[in-house]
């Protein structure tokens, strides 16, 4: 049977006499995946809603609605051989267009850790303040993965197991100490630095701009 692609690039199922036509093997089914999602939501104190009997419900509405400190997720669950039908696809695309976090999960996402990454992110309370060490640690990690891992930022934010956060926080602390050591400290050193940059009674914005220029030139010289 040929496959059809719907809006958004999703593969969609063909329907015959109102039933979705299966694509082949039945080794990885939707029911165990739904049980897994429900169990992991409970472990993280996430609210999880699933309509068990959908005969009288709106057609295509996502299988799981999950609520946590960071917001709401809508997830359609499919086996590895399943595809969203046009009604399900319409809901996913409309939710996304409205700014909602809507997607499709399959057993492959369970094996890759994507489902747990998404749930971990949703369960974590958003940080109230940003700190320079934390921002720098993430920036260093993203620089190291810029070419090979486009989703590096998502993995960092989700707390993925394969991301060594402690290592990058240590790198950030070391970098901050190195920059601090290179900055002028004494009044004479500060005065000399200001004169070299032609800054007399400068505004803070001009000082930071000059400092950024110095750091940028240094980084260019090291590249």
PDB file of C-alpha atoms in Angstrom:
ATOM      1  CA  UNK A   1       0.000   0.000   0.000  1.00  0.00           C
ATOM      2  CA  UNK A   2       1.310   3.404  -0.878  1.00  0.00           C
ATOM      3  CA  UNK A   3       1.733   6.095   1.732  1.00  0.00           C
ATOM      4  CA  UNK A   4       0.276   9.574   1.641  1.00  0.00           C
ATOM      5  CA  UNK A   5       1.781  12.674   3.181  1.00  0.00           C
ATOM      6  CA  UNK A   6      -0.465  15.296   4.721  1.00  0.00           C
ATOM      7  CA  UNK A   7       0.100  18.891   5.859  1.00  0.00           C
ATOM      8  CA  UNK A   8       3.199  19.345   7.983  1.00  0.00           C
ATOM      9  CA  UNK A   9       4.965  16.406   6.355  1.00  0.00           C
ATOM     10  CA  UNK A  10       3.228  13.758   8.514  1.00  0.00           C
ATOM     11  CA  UNK A  11       2.490  10.378   6.999  1.00  0.00           C
ATOM     12  CA  UNK A  12      -1.268   9.836   7.202  1.00  0.00           C
ATOM     13  CA  UNK A  13      -3.294   6.650   7.066  1.00  0.00           C
ATOM     14  CA  UNK A  14      -5.611   5.585   4.312  1.00  0.00           C
ATOM     15  CA  UNK A  15      -9.165   4.862   5.465  1.00  0.00           C
ATOM     16  CA  UNK A  16     -11.454   2.168   4.045  1.00  0.00           C
ATOM     17  CA  UNK A  17     -15.072   1.867   5.197  1.00  0.00           C
ATOM     18  CA  UNK A  18     -14.307   4.160   8.119  1.00  0.00           C
ATOM     19  CA  UNK A  19     -11.413   2.066   9.485  1.00  0.00           C
ATOM     20  CA  UNK A  20      -7.730   2.853   9.501  1.00  0.00           C
ATOM     21  CA  UNK A  21      -5.855   0.330   7.392  1.00  0.00           C
ATOM     22  CA  UNK A  22      -2.885  -1.189   9.279  1.00  0.00           C
ATOM     23  CA  UNK A  23       0.542  -0.931   7.721  1.00  0.00           C
ATOM     24  CA  UNK A  24       1.963  -4.317   8.706  1.00  0.00           C
ATOM     25  CA  UNK A  25       3.383  -5.920  11.842  1.00  0.00           C
ATOM     26  CA  UNK A  26       1.718  -5.516  15.215  1.00  0.00           C
ATOM     27  CA  UNK A  27       4.757  -6.027  17.421  1.00  0.00           C
ATOM     28  CA  UNK A  28       4.793  -2.524  18.947  1.00  0.00           C
ATOM     29  CA  UNK A  29       1.301  -1.407  19.839  1.00  0.00           C
ATOM     30  CA  UNK A  30      -0.228   1.806  21.107  1.00  0.00           C
ATOM     31  CA  UNK A  31      -1.740   0.443  24.337  1.00  0.00           C
ATOM     32  CA  UNK A  32       1.604  -0.362  26.044  1.00  0.00           C
ATOM     33  CA  UNK A  33       2.872   3.079  25.037  1.00  0.00           C
ATOM     34  CA  UNK A  34      -0.193   4.720  26.590  1.00  0.00           C
ATOM     35  CA  UNK A  35       0.373   2.777  29.821  1.00  0.00           C
ATOM     36  CA  UNK A  36       4.014   3.872  29.847  1.00  0.00           C
ATOM     37  CA  UNK A  37       3.091   7.541  29.418  1.00  0.00           C
ATOM     38  CA  UNK A  38       0.460   7.339  32.175  1.00  0.00           C
ATOM     39  CA  UNK A  39       2.943   5.691  34.562  1.00  0.00           C
ATOM     40  CA  UNK A  40       5.747   8.195  33.876  1.00  0.00           C
ATOM     41  CA  UNK A  41       3.360  11.135  34.301  1.00  0.00           C
ATOM     42  CA  UNK A  42       2.283   9.803  37.682  1.00  0.00           C
ATOM     43  CA  UNK A  43       5.922   9.443  38.759  1.00  0.00           C
ATOM     44  CA  UNK A  44       6.512  13.114  37.955  1.00  0.00           C
ATOM     45  CA  UNK A  45       3.260  14.379  39.512  1.00  0.00           C
ATOM     46  CA  UNK A  46       2.019  15.490  36.089  1.00  0.00           C
ATOM     47  CA  UNK A  47      -1.709  15.634  35.385  1.00  0.00           C
ATOM     48  CA  UNK A  48      -2.560  13.232  32.570  1.00  0.00           C
ATOM     49  CA  UNK A  49      -5.882  12.952  30.764  1.00  0.00           C
ATOM     50  CA  UNK A  50      -6.778  10.210  28.296  1.00  0.00           C
ATOM     51  CA  UNK A  51     -10.210   9.524  26.833  1.00  0.00           C
ATOM     52  CA  UNK A  52     -10.708   5.782  27.200  1.00  0.00           C
ATOM     53  CA  UNK A  53     -13.819   5.578  25.017  1.00  0.00           C
ATOM     54  CA  UNK A  54     -13.745   8.098  22.197  1.00  0.00           C
ATOM     55  CA  UNK A  55     -16.856   7.029  20.258  1.00  0.00           C
ATOM     56  CA  UNK A  56     -18.810  10.131  21.286  1.00  0.00           C
ATOM     57  CA  UNK A  57     -15.845  12.480  21.563  1.00  0.00           C
ATOM     58  CA  UNK A  58     -14.614  14.921  18.960  1.00  0.00           C
ATOM     59  CA  UNK A  59     -12.863  12.969  16.228  1.00  0.00           C
ATOM     60  CA  UNK A  60      -9.089  13.261  16.112  1.00  0.00           C
ATOM     61  CA  UNK A  61      -8.512  14.879  19.525  1.00  0.00           C
ATOM     62  CA  UNK A  62      -5.048  13.854  20.843  1.00  0.00           C
ATOM     63  CA  UNK A  63      -4.775  10.775  23.041  1.00  0.00           C
ATOM     64  CA  UNK A  64      -2.980  12.460  25.950  1.00  0.00           C
ATOM     65  CA  UNK A  65      -3.249  15.891  27.530  1.00  0.00           C
ATOM     66  CA  UNK A  66      -0.454  16.414  30.066  1.00  0.00           C
ATOM     67  CA  UNK A  67      -0.222  19.355  32.476  1.00  0.00           C
ATOM     68  CA  UNK A  68       2.858  20.371  34.449  1.00  0.00           C
ATOM     69  CA  UNK A  69       4.638  23.409  35.916  1.00  0.00           C
ATOM     70  CA  UNK A  70       5.844  24.502  32.474  1.00  0.00           C
ATOM     71  CA  UNK A  71       2.524  24.265  30.666  1.00  0.00           C
ATOM     72  CA  UNK A  72       0.419  21.789  28.705  1.00  0.00           C
ATOM     73  CA  UNK A  73       1.347  19.115  26.169  1.00  0.00           C
ATOM     74  CA  UNK A  74      -0.943  17.442  23.664  1.00  0.00           C
ATOM     75  CA  UNK A  75       0.290  14.093  22.381  1.00  0.00           C
ATOM     76  CA  UNK A  76      -1.147  11.707  19.813  1.00  0.00           C
ATOM     77  CA  UNK A  77       0.167   8.181  20.430  1.00  0.00           C
ATOM     78  CA  UNK A  78       0.810   5.744  17.611  1.00  0.00           C
ATOM     79  CA  UNK A  79       2.409   2.353  17.218  1.00  0.00           C
ATOM     80  CA  UNK A  80       5.495   2.215  15.040  1.00  0.00           C
ATOM     81  CA  UNK A  81       3.313   1.105  12.158  1.00  0.00           C
ATOM     82  CA  UNK A  82       0.491   3.574  12.827  1.00  0.00           C
ATOM     83  CA  UNK A  83      -0.048   6.937  11.165  1.00  0.00           C
ATOM     84  CA  UNK A  84      -2.311   9.860  12.150  1.00  0.00           C
ATOM     85  CA  UNK A  85      -5.566  10.014  10.231  1.00  0.00           C
ATOM     86  CA  UNK A  86      -6.678  13.360   8.707  1.00  0.00           C
ATOM     87  CA  UNK A  87      -8.772  14.286  11.763  1.00  0.00           C
ATOM     88  CA  UNK A  88      -5.892  13.658  14.165  1.00  0.00           C
ATOM     89  CA  UNK A  89      -3.508  15.541  11.932  1.00  0.00           C
ATOM     90  CA  UNK A  90      -5.895  18.495  11.794  1.00  0.00           C
ATOM     91  CA  UNK A  91      -5.958  18.725  15.589  1.00  0.00           C
ATOM     92  CA  UNK A  92      -2.147  18.557  15.863  1.00  0.00           C
ATOM     93  CA  UNK A  93      -1.604  21.270  13.257  1.00  0.00           C
ATOM     94  CA  UNK A  94      -4.326  23.556  14.643  1.00  0.00           C
ATOM     95  CA  UNK A  95      -2.928  23.223  18.173  1.00  0.00           C
ATOM     96  CA  UNK A  96       0.565  24.052  16.933  1.00  0.00           C
ATOM     97  CA  UNK A  97      -0.717  27.051  15.010  1.00  0.00           C
ATOM     98  CA  UNK A  98      -2.306  28.285  18.241  1.00  0.00           C
ATOM     99  CA  UNK A  99       1.058  28.051  20.015  1.00  0.00           C
ATOM    100  CA  UNK A 100       0.439  24.769  21.844  1.00  0.00           C
ATOM    101  CA  UNK A 101       3.006  22.010  22.355  1.00  0.00           C
ATOM    102  CA  UNK A 102       1.471  19.273  20.193  1.00  0.00           C
ATOM    103  CA  UNK A 103       3.236  16.262  18.679  1.00  0.00           C
ATOM    104  CA  UNK A 104       3.089  12.530  18.000  1.00  0.00           C
ATOM    105  CA  UNK A 105       4.822   9.888  20.129  1.00  0.00           C
ATOM    106  CA  UNK A 106       5.657   6.357  19.015  1.00  0.00           C
ATOM    107  CA  UNK A 107       7.541   3.475  20.684  1.00  0.00           C
ATOM    108  CA  UNK A 108      10.668   4.777  18.904  1.00  0.00           C
ATOM    109  CA  UNK A 109      10.404   7.951  20.986  1.00  0.00           C
ATOM    110  CA  UNK A 110      10.253   5.816  24.116  1.00  0.00           C
ATOM    111  CA  UNK A 111      13.421   3.942  23.164  1.00  0.00           C
ATOM    112  CA  UNK A 112      15.305   7.103  22.207  1.00  0.00           C
ATOM    113  CA  UNK A 113      14.398   8.827  25.481  1.00  0.00           C
ATOM    114  CA  UNK A 114      12.447  11.614  23.748  1.00  0.00           C
ATOM    115  CA  UNK A 115       9.285  10.951  25.769  1.00  0.00           C
ATOM    116  CA  UNK A 116      11.123  11.096  29.087  1.00  0.00           C
ATOM    117  CA  UNK A 117      12.974  14.226  27.944  1.00  0.00           C
ATOM    118  CA  UNK A 118       9.655  15.930  27.172  1.00  0.00           C
ATOM    119  CA  UNK A 119       8.100  14.855  30.476  1.00  0.00           C
ATOM    120  CA  UNK A 120      11.176  15.864  32.490  1.00  0.00           C
ATOM    121  CA  UNK A 121      11.084  19.313  30.915  1.00  0.00           C
ATOM    122  CA  UNK A 122       7.357  19.713  31.629  1.00  0.00           C
ATOM    123  CA  UNK A 123       7.746  18.570  35.238  1.00  0.00           C
ATOM    124  CA  UNK A 124      10.548  20.979  36.090  1.00  0.00           C
ATOM    125  CA  UNK A 125       9.498  24.334  37.522  1.00  0.00           C
ATOM    126  CA  UNK A 126      10.777  27.179  35.324  1.00  0.00           C
ATOM    127  CA  UNK A 127      13.745  28.993  36.800  1.00  0.00           C
ATOM    128  CA  UNK A 128      12.952  32.351  38.336  1.00  0.00           C
ATOM    129  CA  UNK A 129      16.324  33.924  37.621  1.00  0.00           C
ATOM    130  CA  UNK A 130      19.101  33.383  35.136  1.00  0.00           C
ATOM    131  CA  UNK A 131      22.702  33.295  36.263  1.00  0.00           C
ATOM    132  CA  UNK A 132      25.872  33.955  34.299  1.00  0.00           C
ATOM    133  CA  UNK A 133      27.453  30.546  35.123  1.00  0.00           C
ATOM    134  CA  UNK A 134      24.311  28.670  34.041  1.00  0.00           C
ATOM    135  CA  UNK A 135      23.951  30.675  30.809  1.00  0.00           C
ATOM    136  CA  UNK A 136      27.644  30.266  30.026  1.00  0.00           C
ATOM    137  CA  UNK A 137      27.546  26.507  30.685  1.00  0.00           C
ATOM    138  CA  UNK A 138      24.705  26.098  28.190  1.00  0.00           C
ATOM    139  CA  UNK A 139      26.437  28.374  25.657  1.00  0.00           C
ATOM    140  CA  UNK A 140      29.663  26.354  25.857  1.00  0.00           C
ATOM    141  CA  UNK A 141      27.715  23.134  25.356  1.00  0.00           C
ATOM    142  CA  UNK A 142      25.850  24.541  22.355  1.00  0.00           C
ATOM    143  CA  UNK A 143      29.111  25.723  20.760  1.00  0.00           C
ATOM    144  CA  UNK A 144      30.557  22.231  21.150  1.00  0.00           C
ATOM    145  CA  UNK A 145      27.512  20.650  19.433  1.00  0.00           C
ATOM    146  CA  UNK A 146      26.732  23.302  16.824  1.00  0.00           C
ATOM    147  CA  UNK A 147      27.634  21.184  13.791  1.00  0.00           C
ATOM    148  CA  UNK A 148      26.651  17.700  14.882  1.00  0.00           C
ATOM    149  CA  UNK A 149      23.535  18.125  16.996  1.00  0.00           C
ATOM    150  CA  UNK A 150      20.936  20.721  15.952  1.00  0.00           C
ATOM    151  CA  UNK A 151      18.668  19.728  18.873  1.00  0.00           C
ATOM    152  CA  UNK A 152      21.378  20.320  21.487  1.00  0.00           C
ATOM    153  CA  UNK A 153      19.451  23.141  23.147  1.00  0.00           C
ATOM    154  CA  UNK A 154      16.381  20.953  23.617  1.00  0.00           C
ATOM    155  CA  UNK A 155      18.483  18.162  25.108  1.00  0.00           C
ATOM    156  CA  UNK A 156      20.120  20.605  27.530  1.00  0.00           C
ATOM    157  CA  UNK A 157      16.799  22.112  28.663  1.00  0.00           C
ATOM    158  CA  UNK A 158      15.172  18.695  29.026  1.00  0.00           C
ATOM    159  CA  UNK A 159      17.973  17.401  31.264  1.00  0.00           C
ATOM    160  CA  UNK A 160      18.821  14.552  28.897  1.00  0.00           C
ATOM    161  CA  UNK A 161      20.864  11.811  30.527  1.00  0.00           C
ATOM    162  CA  UNK A 162      23.595  11.920  27.874  1.00  0.00           C
ATOM    163  CA  UNK A 163      24.340  15.626  28.567  1.00  0.00           C
ATOM    164  CA  UNK A 164      27.028  15.973  31.252  1.00  0.00           C
ATOM    165  CA  UNK A 165      25.732  19.167  32.883  1.00  0.00           C
ATOM    166  CA  UNK A 166      28.290  19.053  35.705  1.00  0.00           C
ATOM    167  CA  UNK A 167      31.158  19.016  33.215  1.00  0.00           C
ATOM    168  CA  UNK A 168      29.896  22.091  31.365  1.00  0.00           C
ATOM    169  CA  UNK A 169      29.187  23.988  34.577  1.00  0.00           C
ATOM    170  CA  UNK A 170      32.789  23.293  35.579  1.00  0.00           C
ATOM    171  CA  UNK A 171      33.985  24.619  32.209  1.00  0.00           C
ATOM    172  CA  UNK A 172      31.859  27.728  32.744  1.00  0.00           C
ATOM    173  CA  UNK A 173      33.342  28.360  36.183  1.00  0.00           C
ATOM    174  CA  UNK A 174      36.859  27.952  34.813  1.00  0.00           C
ATOM    175  CA  UNK A 175      36.132  30.348  31.940  1.00  0.00           C
ATOM    176  CA  UNK A 176      34.718  32.956  34.322  1.00  0.00           C
ATOM    177  CA  UNK A 177      37.812  32.732  36.546  1.00  0.00           C
ATOM    178  CA  UNK A 178      40.068  33.167  33.518  1.00  0.00           C
ATOM    179  CA  UNK A 179      38.168  36.253  32.320  1.00  0.00           C
ATOM    180  CA  UNK A 180      38.190  37.738  35.823  1.00  0.00           C
ATOM    181  CA  UNK A 181      41.954  37.235  36.048  1.00  0.00           C
ATOM    182  CA  UNK A 182      42.440  39.130  32.771  1.00  0.00           C
ATOM    183  CA  UNK A 183      40.298  42.125  33.765  1.00  0.00           C
ATOM    184  CA  UNK A 184      41.848  45.240  35.334  1.00  0.00           C
ATOM    185  CA  UNK A 185      41.563  45.205  39.113  1.00  0.00           C
ATOM    186  CA  UNK A 186      43.395  48.106  40.719  1.00  0.00           C
ATOM    187  CA  UNK A 187      42.367  51.754  40.208  1.00  0.00           C
ATOM    188  CA  UNK A 188      45.535  52.334  38.149  1.00  0.00           C
ATOM    189  CA  UNK A 189      44.761  49.358  35.909  1.00  0.00           C
ATOM    190  CA  UNK A 190      41.165  50.489  35.456  1.00  0.00           C
ATOM    191  CA  UNK A 191      42.270  54.033  34.636  1.00  0.00           C
ATOM    192  CA  UNK A 192      44.805  52.794  32.087  1.00  0.00           C
ATOM    193  CA  UNK A 193      42.200  50.528  30.433  1.00  0.00           C
ATOM    194  CA  UNK A 194      39.736  53.433  30.179  1.00  0.00           C
ATOM    195  CA  UNK A 195      42.361  55.722  28.651  1.00  0.00           C
ATOM    196  CA  UNK A 196      43.389  53.070  26.120  1.00  0.00           C
ATOM    197  CA  UNK A 197      39.757  52.858  25.013  1.00  0.00           C
ATOM    198  CA  UNK A 198      39.284  56.632  25.038  1.00  0.00           C
ATOM    199  CA  UNK A 199      36.631  56.402  27.727  1.00  0.00           C
ATOM    200  CA  UNK A 200      36.452  59.390  30.058  1.00  0.00           C
ATOM    201  CA  UNK A 201      33.503  59.424  32.481  1.00  0.00           C
ATOM    202  CA  UNK A 202      31.806  56.825  30.251  1.00  0.00           C
ATOM    203  CA  UNK A 203      28.337  55.405  30.533  1.00  0.00           C
ATOM    204  CA  UNK A 204      28.111  51.759  31.591  1.00  0.00           C
ATOM    205  CA  UNK A 205      26.852  50.767  28.140  1.00  0.00           C
ATOM    206  CA  UNK A 206      30.027  52.146  26.501  1.00  0.00           C
ATOM    207  CA  UNK A 207      32.237  50.282  28.978  1.00  0.00           C
ATOM    208  CA  UNK A 208      30.486  46.986  28.246  1.00  0.00           C
ATOM    209  CA  UNK A 209      30.637  47.656  24.507  1.00  0.00           C
ATOM    210  CA  UNK A 210      34.410  48.217  24.719  1.00  0.00           C
ATOM    211  CA  UNK A 211      34.806  45.088  26.803  1.00  0.00           C
ATOM    212  CA  UNK A 212      32.804  43.049  24.289  1.00  0.00           C
ATOM    213  CA  UNK A 213      35.004  44.388  21.480  1.00  0.00           C
ATOM    214  CA  UNK A 214      38.137  43.336  23.382  1.00  0.00           C
ATOM    215  CA  UNK A 215      36.783  39.851  23.987  1.00  0.00           C
ATOM    216  CA  UNK A 216      35.626  39.512  20.381  1.00  0.00           C
ATOM    217  CA  UNK A 217      39.070  40.498  19.074  1.00  0.00           C
ATOM    218  CA  UNK A 218      40.696  38.023  21.460  1.00  0.00           C
ATOM    219  CA  UNK A 219      38.382  35.226  20.329  1.00  0.00           C
ATOM    220  CA  UNK A 220      39.142  36.027  16.666  1.00  0.00           C
ATOM    221  CA  UNK A 221      42.854  35.888  17.340  1.00  0.00           C
ATOM    222  CA  UNK A 222      42.516  32.455  18.945  1.00  0.00           C
ATOM    223  CA  UNK A 223      40.408  30.962  16.134  1.00  0.00           C
TER     224      UNK A 223
END
